[in-house]
Short mmCIF file of C-alpha atoms in Angstrom, two decimals:
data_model
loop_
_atom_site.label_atom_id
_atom_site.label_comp_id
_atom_site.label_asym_id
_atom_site.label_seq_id
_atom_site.Cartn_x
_atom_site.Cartn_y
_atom_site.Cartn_z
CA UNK D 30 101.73 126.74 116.33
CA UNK D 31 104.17 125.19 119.01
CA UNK D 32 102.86 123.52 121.93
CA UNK D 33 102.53 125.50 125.10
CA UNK D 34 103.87 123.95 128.46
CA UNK D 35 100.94 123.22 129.89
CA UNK D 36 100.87 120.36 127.12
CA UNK D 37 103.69 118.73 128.48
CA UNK D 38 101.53 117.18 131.41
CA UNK D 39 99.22 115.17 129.23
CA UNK D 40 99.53 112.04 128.54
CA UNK D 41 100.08 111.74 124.56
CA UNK D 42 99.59 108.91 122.42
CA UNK D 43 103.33 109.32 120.96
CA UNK D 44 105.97 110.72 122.78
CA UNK D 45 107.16 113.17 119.88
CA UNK D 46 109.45 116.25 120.47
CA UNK D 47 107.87 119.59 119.91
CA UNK D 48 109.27 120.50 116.15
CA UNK D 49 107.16 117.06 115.73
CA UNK D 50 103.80 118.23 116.71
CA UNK D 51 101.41 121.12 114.84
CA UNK D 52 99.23 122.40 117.56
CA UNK D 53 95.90 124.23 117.01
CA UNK D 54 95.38 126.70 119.79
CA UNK D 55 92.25 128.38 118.57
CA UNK D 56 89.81 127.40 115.66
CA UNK D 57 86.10 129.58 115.26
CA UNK D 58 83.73 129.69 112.40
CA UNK D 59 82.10 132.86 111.72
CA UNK D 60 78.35 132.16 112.51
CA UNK D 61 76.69 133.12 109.22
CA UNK D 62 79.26 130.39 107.92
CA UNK D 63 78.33 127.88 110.77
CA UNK D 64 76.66 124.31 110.44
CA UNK D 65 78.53 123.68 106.92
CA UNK D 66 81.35 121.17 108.22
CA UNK D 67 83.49 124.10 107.48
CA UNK D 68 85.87 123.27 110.95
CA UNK D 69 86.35 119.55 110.02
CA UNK D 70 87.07 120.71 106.80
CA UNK D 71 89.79 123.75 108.23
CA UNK D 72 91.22 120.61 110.35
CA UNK D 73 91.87 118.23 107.60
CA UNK D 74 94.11 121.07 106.06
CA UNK D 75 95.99 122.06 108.85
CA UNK D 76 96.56 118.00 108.81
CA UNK D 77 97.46 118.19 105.50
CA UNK D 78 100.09 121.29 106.15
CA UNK D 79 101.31 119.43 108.76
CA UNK D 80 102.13 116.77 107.31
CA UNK D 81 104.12 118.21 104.45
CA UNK D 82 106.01 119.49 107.34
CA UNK D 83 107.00 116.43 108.57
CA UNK D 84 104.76 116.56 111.50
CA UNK D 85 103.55 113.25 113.51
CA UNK D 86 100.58 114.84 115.25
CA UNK D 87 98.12 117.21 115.53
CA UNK D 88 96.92 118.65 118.68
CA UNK D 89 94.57 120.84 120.34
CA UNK D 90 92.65 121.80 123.35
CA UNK D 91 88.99 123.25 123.51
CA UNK D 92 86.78 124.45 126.50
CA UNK D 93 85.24 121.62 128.85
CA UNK D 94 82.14 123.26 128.40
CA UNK D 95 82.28 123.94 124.66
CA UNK D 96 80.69 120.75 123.90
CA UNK D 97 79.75 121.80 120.29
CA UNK D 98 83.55 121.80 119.31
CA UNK D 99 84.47 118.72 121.42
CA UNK D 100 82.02 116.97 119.63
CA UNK D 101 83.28 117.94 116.42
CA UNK D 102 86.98 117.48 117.25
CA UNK D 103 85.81 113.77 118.10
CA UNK D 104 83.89 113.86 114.47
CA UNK D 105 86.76 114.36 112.91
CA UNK D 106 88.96 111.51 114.21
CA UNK D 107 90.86 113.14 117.28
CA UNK D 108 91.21 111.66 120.32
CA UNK D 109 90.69 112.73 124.06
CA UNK D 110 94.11 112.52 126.17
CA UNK D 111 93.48 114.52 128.99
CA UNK D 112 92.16 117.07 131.14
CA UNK D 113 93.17 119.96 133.01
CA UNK D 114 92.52 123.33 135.26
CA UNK D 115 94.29 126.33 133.61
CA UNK D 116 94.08 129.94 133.19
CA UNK D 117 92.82 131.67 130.92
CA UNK D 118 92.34 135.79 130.56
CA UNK D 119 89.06 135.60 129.30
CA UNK D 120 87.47 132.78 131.36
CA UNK D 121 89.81 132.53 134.45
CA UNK D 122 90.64 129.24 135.97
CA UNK D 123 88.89 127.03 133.38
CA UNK D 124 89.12 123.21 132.60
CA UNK D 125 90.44 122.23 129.15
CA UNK D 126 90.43 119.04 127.01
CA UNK D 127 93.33 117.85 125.00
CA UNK D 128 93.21 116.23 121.74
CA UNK D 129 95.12 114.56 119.30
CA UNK D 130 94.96 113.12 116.09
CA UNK D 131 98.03 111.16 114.33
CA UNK D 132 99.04 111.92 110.90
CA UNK D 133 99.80 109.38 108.37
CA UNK D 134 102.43 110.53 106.22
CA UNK D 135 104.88 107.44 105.60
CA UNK D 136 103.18 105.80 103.45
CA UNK D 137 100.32 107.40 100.84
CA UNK D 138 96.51 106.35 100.84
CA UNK D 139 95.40 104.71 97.32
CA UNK D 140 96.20 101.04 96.09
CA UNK D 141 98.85 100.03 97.60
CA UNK D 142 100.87 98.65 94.10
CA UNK D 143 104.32 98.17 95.01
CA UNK D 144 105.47 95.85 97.48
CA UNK D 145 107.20 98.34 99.62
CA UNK D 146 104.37 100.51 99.46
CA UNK D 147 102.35 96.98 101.22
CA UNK D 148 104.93 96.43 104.22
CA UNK D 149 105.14 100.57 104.91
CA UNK D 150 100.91 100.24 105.09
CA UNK D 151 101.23 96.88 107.10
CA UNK D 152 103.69 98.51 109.30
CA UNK D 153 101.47 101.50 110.10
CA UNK D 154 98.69 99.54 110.45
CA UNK D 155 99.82 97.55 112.67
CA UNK D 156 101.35 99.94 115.31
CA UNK D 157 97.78 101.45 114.84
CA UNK D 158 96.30 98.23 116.13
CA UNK D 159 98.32 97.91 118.48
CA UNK D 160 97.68 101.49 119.92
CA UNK D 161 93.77 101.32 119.68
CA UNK D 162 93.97 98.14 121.80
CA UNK D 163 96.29 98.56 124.45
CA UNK D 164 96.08 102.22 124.95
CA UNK D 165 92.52 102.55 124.21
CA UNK D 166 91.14 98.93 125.34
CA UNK D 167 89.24 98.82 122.23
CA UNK D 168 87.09 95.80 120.41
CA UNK D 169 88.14 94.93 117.22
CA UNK D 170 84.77 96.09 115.62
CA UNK D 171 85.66 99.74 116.72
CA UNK D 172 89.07 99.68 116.22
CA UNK D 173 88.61 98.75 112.29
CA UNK D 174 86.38 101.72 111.56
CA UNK D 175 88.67 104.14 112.89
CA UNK D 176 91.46 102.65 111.07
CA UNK D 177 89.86 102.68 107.71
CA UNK D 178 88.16 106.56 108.78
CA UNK D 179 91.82 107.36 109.18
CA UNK D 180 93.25 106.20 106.16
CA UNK D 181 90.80 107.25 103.72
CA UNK D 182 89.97 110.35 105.98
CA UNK D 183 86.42 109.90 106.58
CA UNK D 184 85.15 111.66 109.86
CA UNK D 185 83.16 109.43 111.83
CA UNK D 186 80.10 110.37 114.39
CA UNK D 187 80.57 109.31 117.81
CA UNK D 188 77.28 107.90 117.72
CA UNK D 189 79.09 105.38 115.25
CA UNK D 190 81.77 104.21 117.03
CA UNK D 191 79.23 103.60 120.03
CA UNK D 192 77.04 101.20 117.64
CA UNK D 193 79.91 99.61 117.50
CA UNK D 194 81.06 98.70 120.67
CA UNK D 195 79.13 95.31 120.95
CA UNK D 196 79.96 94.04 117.59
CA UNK D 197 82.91 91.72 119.03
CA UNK D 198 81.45 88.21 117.89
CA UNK D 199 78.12 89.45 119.08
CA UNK D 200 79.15 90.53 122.70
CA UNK D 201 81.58 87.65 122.84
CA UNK D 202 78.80 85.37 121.49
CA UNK D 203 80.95 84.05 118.70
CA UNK D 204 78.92 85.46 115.78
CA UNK D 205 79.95 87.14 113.15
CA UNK D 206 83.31 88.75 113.76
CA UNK D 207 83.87 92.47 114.57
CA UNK D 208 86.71 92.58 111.74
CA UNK D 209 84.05 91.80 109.26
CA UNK D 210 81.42 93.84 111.13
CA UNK D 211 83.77 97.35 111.43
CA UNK D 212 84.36 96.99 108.06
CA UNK D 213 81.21 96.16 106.50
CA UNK D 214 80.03 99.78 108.50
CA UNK D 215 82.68 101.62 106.69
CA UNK D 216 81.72 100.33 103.22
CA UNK D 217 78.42 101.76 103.93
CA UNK D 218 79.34 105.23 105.54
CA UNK D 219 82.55 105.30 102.80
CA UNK D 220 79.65 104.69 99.34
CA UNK D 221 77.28 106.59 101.08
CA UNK D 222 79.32 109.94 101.38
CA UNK D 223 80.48 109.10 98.03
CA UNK D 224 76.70 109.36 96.91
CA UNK D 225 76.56 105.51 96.00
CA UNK D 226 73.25 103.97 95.55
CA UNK D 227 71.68 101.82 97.88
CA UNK D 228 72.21 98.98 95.96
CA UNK D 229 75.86 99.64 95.40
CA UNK D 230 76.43 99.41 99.14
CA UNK D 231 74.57 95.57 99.17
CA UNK D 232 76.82 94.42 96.20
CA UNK D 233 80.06 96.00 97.82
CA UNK D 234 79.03 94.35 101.16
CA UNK D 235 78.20 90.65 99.46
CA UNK D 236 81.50 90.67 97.64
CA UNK D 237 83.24 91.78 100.65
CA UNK D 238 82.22 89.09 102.77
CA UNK D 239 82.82 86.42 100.24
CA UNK D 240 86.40 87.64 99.62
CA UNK D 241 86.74 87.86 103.24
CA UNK D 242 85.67 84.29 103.82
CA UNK D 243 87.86 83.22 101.05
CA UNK D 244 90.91 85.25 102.38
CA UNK D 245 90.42 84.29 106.47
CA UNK D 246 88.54 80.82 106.10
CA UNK D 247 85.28 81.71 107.82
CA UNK D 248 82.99 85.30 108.90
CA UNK D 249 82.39 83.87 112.21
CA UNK D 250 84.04 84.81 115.45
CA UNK D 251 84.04 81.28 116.98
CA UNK D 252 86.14 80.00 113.72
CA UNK D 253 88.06 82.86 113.68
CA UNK D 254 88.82 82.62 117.14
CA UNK D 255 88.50 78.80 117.74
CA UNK D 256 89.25 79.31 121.93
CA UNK D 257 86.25 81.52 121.67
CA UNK D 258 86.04 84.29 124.73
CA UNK D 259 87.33 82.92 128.77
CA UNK D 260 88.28 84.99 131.69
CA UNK D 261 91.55 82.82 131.14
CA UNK D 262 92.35 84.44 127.27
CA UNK D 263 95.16 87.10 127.27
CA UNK D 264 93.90 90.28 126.30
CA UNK D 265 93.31 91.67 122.66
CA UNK D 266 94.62 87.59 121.19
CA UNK D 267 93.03 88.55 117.92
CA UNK D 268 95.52 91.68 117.43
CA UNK D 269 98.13 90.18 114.84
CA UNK D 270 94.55 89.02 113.19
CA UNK D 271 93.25 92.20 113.29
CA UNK D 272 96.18 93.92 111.28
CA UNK D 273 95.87 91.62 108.26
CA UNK D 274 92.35 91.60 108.34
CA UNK D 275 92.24 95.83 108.57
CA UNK D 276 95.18 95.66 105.26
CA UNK D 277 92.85 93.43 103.81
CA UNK D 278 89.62 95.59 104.14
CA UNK D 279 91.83 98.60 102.99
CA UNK D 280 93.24 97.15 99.94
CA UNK D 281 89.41 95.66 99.37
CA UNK D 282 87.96 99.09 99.72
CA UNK D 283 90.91 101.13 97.25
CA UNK D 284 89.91 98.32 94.87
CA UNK D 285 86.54 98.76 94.83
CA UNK D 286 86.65 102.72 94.24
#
């Protein structure tokens, strides 16, 4: 469905013209049917359909107060962009959330073998990056598990994401580094849907981190990031690391599948 205008006040995360946006304007589960992931699963379809369509984003709004479906909106990746008072026949003057969720379509999830098919993943991944940091003010631990839950299209809990959000060098204590951190999480969720054992996930993890150390010289934010963390530092520094270290875990991951 098309957007309606009252879309056109919120503040997107891409400013795409309408024939560039799918909008979902109402999604219910019958209730006998309820509690079985069904609506994540409706939503990755319409993504899907979308996307074969050439669309750039999907978007939606739900009911302030229908805090099941927010919460499963969030599950499956979107993004809140706004808020605001409309009408509505059935509730009246009612406050709505907006949503959106990008879609990746330029470039195709699995190994990335050619080297065109590297630089369009780079590319994405970095205007991702750049997105989840300056639009979002996210740490690097958090912004490396929704990358990777993007590209291979793994929901993640919000509960997650909030684990998550003092995994920058150990609250800026210079520890291990959120890059390694985000993506060491995702190899666990990712094997763990996948029904790996638990001793799959160590192995994956060990190798990980010793390819990692290989690859960036060190696991540890304070080598990493040899200024370490002052009020003088210009925001998000470790961004251009961030994008080869998120390609890296990607490529890692597709590898190890």
């Amino acid at each position: 469905m098309s957007q309606g205008d009252d879309y056109k006040a919120i503040e997107w995360q891409d400013d795409l013209e309408n024939d560039q946006v799918a909008t979902v304007h109402l999604l219910a589960i019958c209730p006998g049917y309820q509690g079985r992931s069904l609506g994540i699963r409706i939503l990755e379809e319409a993504e899907e359909i979308a996307g074969r369509n050439g669309k750039k984003a999907l978007r939606l709004d739900a009911l302030k107060t229908n805090i099941p479906a927010r919460r499963m909106y969030e599950k499956a990746g979107f993004s809140y962009k706004g808020e605001q008072r409309l009408y509505a026949e059935n509730t009246g003057m009612t406050d709505f959330l907006f949503y959106e969720r990008s879609i990746f379509t330029d470039v195709q999830t699995g190994p990335t073998g050619s080297g065109r098919d590297t630089e369009l993943m780079k590319e994405y991944i970095d205007k991702r990056v750049h997105k989840l940091y300056w639009d979002e003010d996210l740490n690097c631990a958090r912004t490396t598990l929704i990358c990777l839950s993007e590209l291979f299209k793994v929901p993640l809990e919000e509960q997650v994401l909030s684990s998550a959000i003092g995994l920058h060098g150990a609250g800026k204590y210079g520890a291990q580094c959120g890059l390694v951190e985000g993506s060491l999480m995702f190899i666990g969720i990712l094997y763990q849907s996948m029904e790996k054992t638990e001793n799959d996930i160590v192995e994956a993890c060990y190798d990980f981190a010793k390819q990692f150390e290989e690859e960036f010289g060190s696991l540890r934010c304070c080598r990493l990031r040899p200024t370490g963390f002052s009020k003088n530092d210009p925001p998000h520094m470790c961004e251009q690391l961030t994008g080869k270290a998120v390609l890296f875990s990607y490529e890692y991951i597709n590898g190890s599948l």
